[in-house]
């Protein structure tokens, strides 16, 4: 392989899976160009910097305010039940670490930008649940006064949570999309970032529910209520929890971001339908319908299967566009189609990399990333 030239000397240069240097510019198609000429994922381009900075500042301020509020709200309880609080935080941290790893990997081709991912999780951990605590109290009072204590006691959670929690998480996803415009450029990006925001919210809520369970047990159950809460909310209901509903709402944000926030009627209706779907699933989970363990498991299955239907729909469309862009780039560079299309998956990139001598692997890996940047850029521009 010729490292010094801008184009391969012969098509056979890629027969062993190596990746030649992408050309500095391509003609004949929108969105084509050298990856070095484009901002990396997550960095705003010119004209987007002021809105991005404003959104990022707002996220930081609201996350800091949320963290302070939650700390003050539960500091006394944590001092009294320090062992239970420590276990709840530890289990939450384990859930967060595992969920963060899994949900970043579900994005096809490459993981979402790390800075956008961390910001989404931070919003879900702090700003959204803090505002949710305040909104829950207000809405619960409204339902109690307007609908009566008996009705609101049964249906209150189903009426409250979809309205405030889904809207609060959605607001964070929108802010992340504005703050990191190249990290959320289509539905598949919105799905991934939305799932991470929901994950953060779920972890905070699990800790809050664990401490509430300790109080409800009279403070005599030790760490048992904490463990029971996490088994129920993570082990049994985890597949259909906040990450799933926020992933669906995040897909709606990705649809709007793909149209530069100026959607046509069809796209706007689709985005609105996804948000309503997320709220409806949240309503189902919190409603008194299908009570008991079998009913809860059925609700979880409905939420999870619906989320997977959305995921595989956007995943298939995105991978098809990326594979097409990679095939086009590879053809222009003299690569075999199978070698270029293989870069669309993590396994394929590793396999092609192993076909190259070890000293050349760092350069080839860098060129793989360049090709992927170009292909994903073209795929984002072609989002329907």
XYZ file of C-alpha atoms in Angstrom:
384
model
C 0.000 0.000 0.000
C 1.292 3.420 -0.950
C 1.034 5.767 2.019
C 2.466 8.758 0.211
C -0.008 9.072 -2.650
C -3.486 10.530 -2.442
C -4.955 7.765 -4.597
C -4.097 4.078 -4.773
C -1.664 3.112 -7.461
C -3.788 0.120 -8.464
C -7.042 -1.526 -7.494
C -5.096 -4.448 -6.100
C -3.864 -2.259 -3.251
C -7.018 -3.063 -1.332
C -7.312 -6.739 -2.057
C -5.990 -7.561 1.440
C -8.561 -5.318 3.115
C -6.373 -2.231 3.451
C -7.962 1.173 2.981
C -6.299 3.721 0.706
C -6.259 7.389 1.574
C -9.542 9.113 0.644
C -9.298 11.750 -2.030
C -9.197 15.349 -0.956
C -12.349 16.114 -2.878
C -14.873 14.266 -4.972
C -17.081 15.635 -7.679
C -20.472 14.471 -8.707
C -22.441 14.167 -5.489
C -23.554 16.188 -2.505
C -21.901 15.615 0.811
C -18.733 14.127 -0.629
C -15.372 15.332 0.481
C -12.373 14.654 2.631
C -13.174 14.038 6.284
C -10.507 16.519 7.327
C -12.466 19.298 5.614
C -15.444 18.684 7.901
C -16.013 19.318 11.576
C -15.769 16.168 13.695
C -18.926 14.701 15.178
C -20.389 16.936 17.817
C -18.594 20.134 16.809
C -20.905 22.813 15.365
C -20.198 24.213 11.933
C -20.064 27.926 11.192
C -23.480 29.517 11.610
C -24.450 26.978 14.287
C -21.961 28.047 16.931
C -24.064 30.662 18.725
C -27.178 28.458 19.109
C -24.943 25.541 20.098
C -23.133 27.572 22.728
C -26.397 28.949 24.116
C -27.899 25.470 24.323
C -24.792 24.069 26.001
C -24.728 26.874 28.577
C -28.419 26.304 29.306
C -27.823 22.572 29.765
C -24.925 23.189 32.149
C -26.892 25.700 34.225
C -30.003 23.531 34.458
C -28.014 20.370 35.231
C -26.128 22.175 38.000
C -29.394 23.545 39.418
C -30.961 20.094 39.241
C -28.018 18.485 40.992
C -28.146 21.034 43.818
C -31.913 20.614 44.175
C -31.709 16.808 44.367
C -28.809 16.970 46.826
C -30.718 19.309 49.146
C -33.922 17.296 48.746
C -32.397 13.988 49.782
C -29.357 14.981 51.862
C -31.187 14.531 55.162
C -32.520 11.132 54.175
C -29.071 10.036 53.024
C -27.530 11.071 56.348
C -30.057 9.058 58.331
C -29.878 5.988 56.091
C -26.301 6.276 54.928
C -25.741 2.572 54.215
C -28.941 2.278 52.210
C -28.148 5.468 50.291
C -24.614 4.270 49.512
C -25.944 0.953 48.178
C -28.599 2.718 46.102
C -25.980 4.997 44.542
C -23.635 2.057 43.927
C -26.328 0.007 42.193
C -27.300 3.085 40.206
C -23.704 3.600 39.102
C -23.430 -0.025 37.954
C -26.696 0.291 36.031
C -25.519 3.529 34.473
C -22.135 2.151 33.418
C -23.600 -0.989 31.849
C -26.465 0.861 30.199
C -24.140 3.530 28.829
C -21.963 0.872 27.212
C -24.909 -1.020 25.709
C -26.905 1.968 24.475
C -23.927 3.586 22.783
C -23.237 0.346 20.935
C -26.772 0.049 19.570
C -26.103 2.948 17.216
C -25.170 1.271 13.930
C -21.795 1.837 12.268
C -20.199 3.895 15.067
C -21.009 4.921 18.639
C -22.492 8.409 19.094
C -20.164 11.273 19.976
C -18.920 10.923 23.550
C -19.512 14.556 24.500
C -23.131 14.462 23.329
C -23.650 11.093 25.044
C -22.357 12.352 28.390
C -24.432 15.526 28.131
C -27.608 13.518 27.460
C -26.941 11.283 30.466
C -26.176 14.292 32.659
C -29.508 15.878 31.711
C -31.352 12.677 32.556
C -29.535 12.312 35.865
C -30.017 15.852 37.169
C -32.117 18.489 35.398
C -35.020 16.306 34.250
C -35.671 14.422 37.535
C -35.308 17.590 39.624
C -37.896 19.377 37.512
C -39.970 16.204 37.544
C -40.143 16.173 41.342
C -41.551 19.709 41.303
C -43.939 19.041 38.420
C -45.217 15.810 39.980
C -46.279 17.640 43.123
C -48.046 20.352 41.139
C -49.877 18.014 38.779
C -50.862 15.653 41.588
C -52.525 18.553 43.382
C -54.388 19.515 40.204
C -55.694 15.975 39.690
C -56.698 15.669 43.346
C -58.679 18.913 43.253
C -60.210 18.453 39.824
C -60.831 14.715 39.712
C -61.142 13.767 43.353
C -58.803 11.948 45.686
C -60.104 8.473 44.876
C -59.713 8.782 41.105
C -56.387 10.646 41.241
C -55.013 8.112 43.697
C -55.494 5.368 41.111
C -54.927 7.189 37.825
C -52.716 10.068 38.993
C -49.358 8.499 38.015
C -50.643 7.624 34.519
C -51.909 11.167 34.033
C -48.839 12.883 35.465
C -45.731 11.044 34.283
C -46.364 11.097 30.505
C -47.033 14.830 30.596
C -44.113 16.028 32.652
C -41.403 13.362 32.535
C -41.550 12.712 28.810
C -41.656 16.440 28.055
C -38.713 17.149 30.388
C -36.593 14.383 28.879
C -37.562 15.503 25.389
C -36.467 19.061 26.171
C -33.023 17.756 27.095
C -32.748 15.736 23.889
C -33.585 18.844 21.870
C -30.967 20.870 23.749
C -28.332 18.195 23.127
C -29.253 18.144 19.431
C -28.800 21.932 19.242
C -25.627 21.939 21.330
C -24.041 19.129 19.264
C -25.620 19.431 15.804
C -23.249 16.967 14.122
C -23.984 14.368 16.778
C -27.750 14.401 16.106
C -28.309 14.563 12.347
C -31.015 11.979 11.825
C -33.451 9.516 13.432
C -30.828 6.921 14.347
C -28.793 9.570 16.205
C -31.900 10.799 17.985
C -32.731 7.248 19.047
C -29.298 6.748 20.595
C -29.126 10.125 22.353
C -32.722 9.802 23.546
C -32.036 6.385 25.041
C -29.075 7.804 26.972
C -31.151 10.681 28.369
C -33.771 8.163 29.444
C -31.096 5.982 31.020
C -29.898 8.857 33.186
C -33.464 9.617 34.259
C -34.094 5.963 35.085
C -30.991 5.740 37.278
C -31.932 8.846 39.268
C -35.497 7.633 39.632
C -34.283 4.234 40.828
C -32.225 5.860 43.575
C -35.161 8.072 44.609
C -37.587 5.135 44.644
C -35.110 3.066 46.654
C -34.861 5.707 49.358
C -38.637 6.128 49.374
C -38.961 2.352 49.835
C -36.631 2.545 52.826
C -38.874 5.168 54.429
C -42.047 3.246 53.620
C -40.615 0.183 55.357
C -40.289 2.258 58.490
C -36.517 2.385 58.239
C -36.261 -1.107 59.711
C -35.716 -3.117 56.529
C -32.040 -2.249 56.135
C -30.845 -2.584 52.558
C -33.584 -5.057 51.610
C -35.971 -2.399 50.212
C -33.114 -1.007 48.101
C -32.298 -4.406 46.626
C -35.962 -5.200 46.022
C -36.491 -1.891 44.245
C -33.585 -2.479 41.892
C -34.627 -6.057 41.166
C -38.115 -4.856 40.276
C -37.170 -1.711 38.321
C -33.997 -2.945 36.612
C -34.233 -6.724 36.544
C -37.924 -7.066 35.677
C -38.954 -3.737 34.167
C -35.625 -2.514 32.810
C -36.246 -3.459 29.181
C -39.341 -1.273 29.039
C -38.218 1.661 31.162
C -37.367 5.302 30.487
C -34.546 4.560 28.035
C -37.023 2.961 25.625
C -39.650 5.694 25.732
C -37.029 8.438 25.423
C -35.413 6.609 22.509
C -38.710 6.823 20.612
C -39.088 10.524 21.451
C -35.436 11.062 20.489
C -36.140 9.543 17.088
C -38.658 12.344 16.585
C -35.972 14.902 17.427
C -33.674 13.255 14.887
C -36.361 13.558 12.211
C -36.614 17.287 12.833
C -32.845 17.779 13.062
C -32.417 16.026 9.701
C -34.602 18.724 8.151
C -32.596 21.528 9.812
C -35.567 22.089 12.167
C -37.761 23.151 9.223
C -39.788 19.993 8.595
C -42.483 19.562 6.031
C -45.968 18.473 7.005
C -45.291 14.758 6.644
C -42.114 14.849 8.721
C -43.717 17.030 11.405
C -46.663 14.644 11.686
C -44.273 11.690 11.942
C -42.257 13.358 14.698
C -45.410 14.311 16.605
C -46.695 10.741 16.299
C -43.480 9.368 17.783
C -43.680 11.744 20.754
C -47.324 10.797 21.327
C -46.342 7.129 21.068
C -43.683 7.593 23.778
C -46.243 9.293 26.019
C -48.826 6.579 25.346
C -46.351 3.851 26.304
C -45.504 5.742 29.484
C -49.220 6.032 30.237
C -49.623 2.281 29.751
C -46.766 1.478 32.113
C -48.081 3.709 34.912
C -51.775 2.935 34.448
C -53.610 0.555 36.809
C -54.507 -1.629 33.841
C -53.027 -5.141 33.768
C -51.995 -5.064 37.406
C -49.850 -7.710 39.043
C -46.590 -9.284 37.923
C -47.948 -10.856 34.702
C -49.520 -7.554 33.729
C -46.320 -5.650 34.431
C -44.295 -8.071 32.329
C -46.802 -7.731 29.496
C -46.500 -3.936 29.629
C -42.712 -4.190 29.568
C -42.909 -6.479 26.547
C -45.200 -4.058 24.696
C -42.858 -1.123 25.354
C -39.724 -3.069 24.434
C -41.125 -4.584 21.240
C -42.496 -1.219 20.114
C -39.132 0.398 20.750
C -37.351 -2.343 18.833
C -39.722 -1.879 15.903
C -38.768 1.807 15.763
C -35.087 0.972 16.195
C -34.826 -1.628 13.447
C -36.780 0.596 11.067
C -34.359 3.527 11.416
C -31.357 1.204 11.673
C -32.133 -0.561 8.414
C -32.599 2.706 6.532
C -29.431 4.210 7.961
C -27.211 1.191 7.330
C -28.486 0.944 3.770
C -27.514 4.552 3.075
C -24.108 4.186 4.740
C -23.339 0.964 2.889
C -24.271 2.635 -0.392
C -22.028 5.605 0.381
C -19.144 3.324 1.359
C -19.531 1.316 -1.837
C -19.395 4.538 -3.862
C -16.331 5.794 -1.989
C -14.619 2.434 -2.283
C -15.261 2.264 -6.014
C -13.699 5.702 -6.472
C -10.654 4.544 -4.509
C -10.262 1.222 -6.306
C -11.406 -0.904 -3.370
C -13.299 -4.136 -3.661
C -16.983 -3.579 -2.908
C -16.974 -6.238 -0.185
C -14.021 -4.557 1.546
C -15.579 -1.091 1.481
C -19.073 -2.204 2.522
C -17.575 -4.236 5.381
C -16.584 -0.976 7.067
C -20.248 -0.375 7.932
C -19.977 -2.763 10.901
C -17.556 -2.974 13.808
C -16.880 -6.641 13.103
C -16.224 -5.905 9.443
C -13.733 -3.149 10.286
C -11.857 -5.430 12.663
C -11.797 -8.220 10.077
C -10.465 -5.938 7.348
C -7.912 -4.485 9.748
C -6.569 -7.944 10.579
C -5.825 -8.485 6.883
C -3.172 -5.772 7.106
C 0.334 -6.074 8.505
C 0.501 -4.857 12.112
C 2.794 -1.853 11.398
C 0.254 -0.547 8.857
C -2.819 -1.030 11.037
C -2.826 2.440 12.726
C -2.782 4.179 9.342
C -5.426 1.879 7.926
C -7.644 2.372 10.971
C -7.354 6.134 10.590
C -8.337 5.876 6.929
C -11.277 3.668 7.836
C -12.485 6.425 10.149
C -12.071 8.976 7.365
C -14.137 6.871 4.977
C -16.805 6.357 7.632
C -16.951 10.094 8.331
C -17.557 10.787 4.644
C -20.100 7.962 4.310
C -22.049 8.976 7.418
C -22.030 12.594 6.291
C -23.545 11.569 2.959
C -26.046 9.286 4.697
C -27.161 12.118 6.971
C -27.654 14.447 4.000
C -29.805 11.816 2.294
C -32.087 11.234 5.281
C -35.655 11.054 3.946
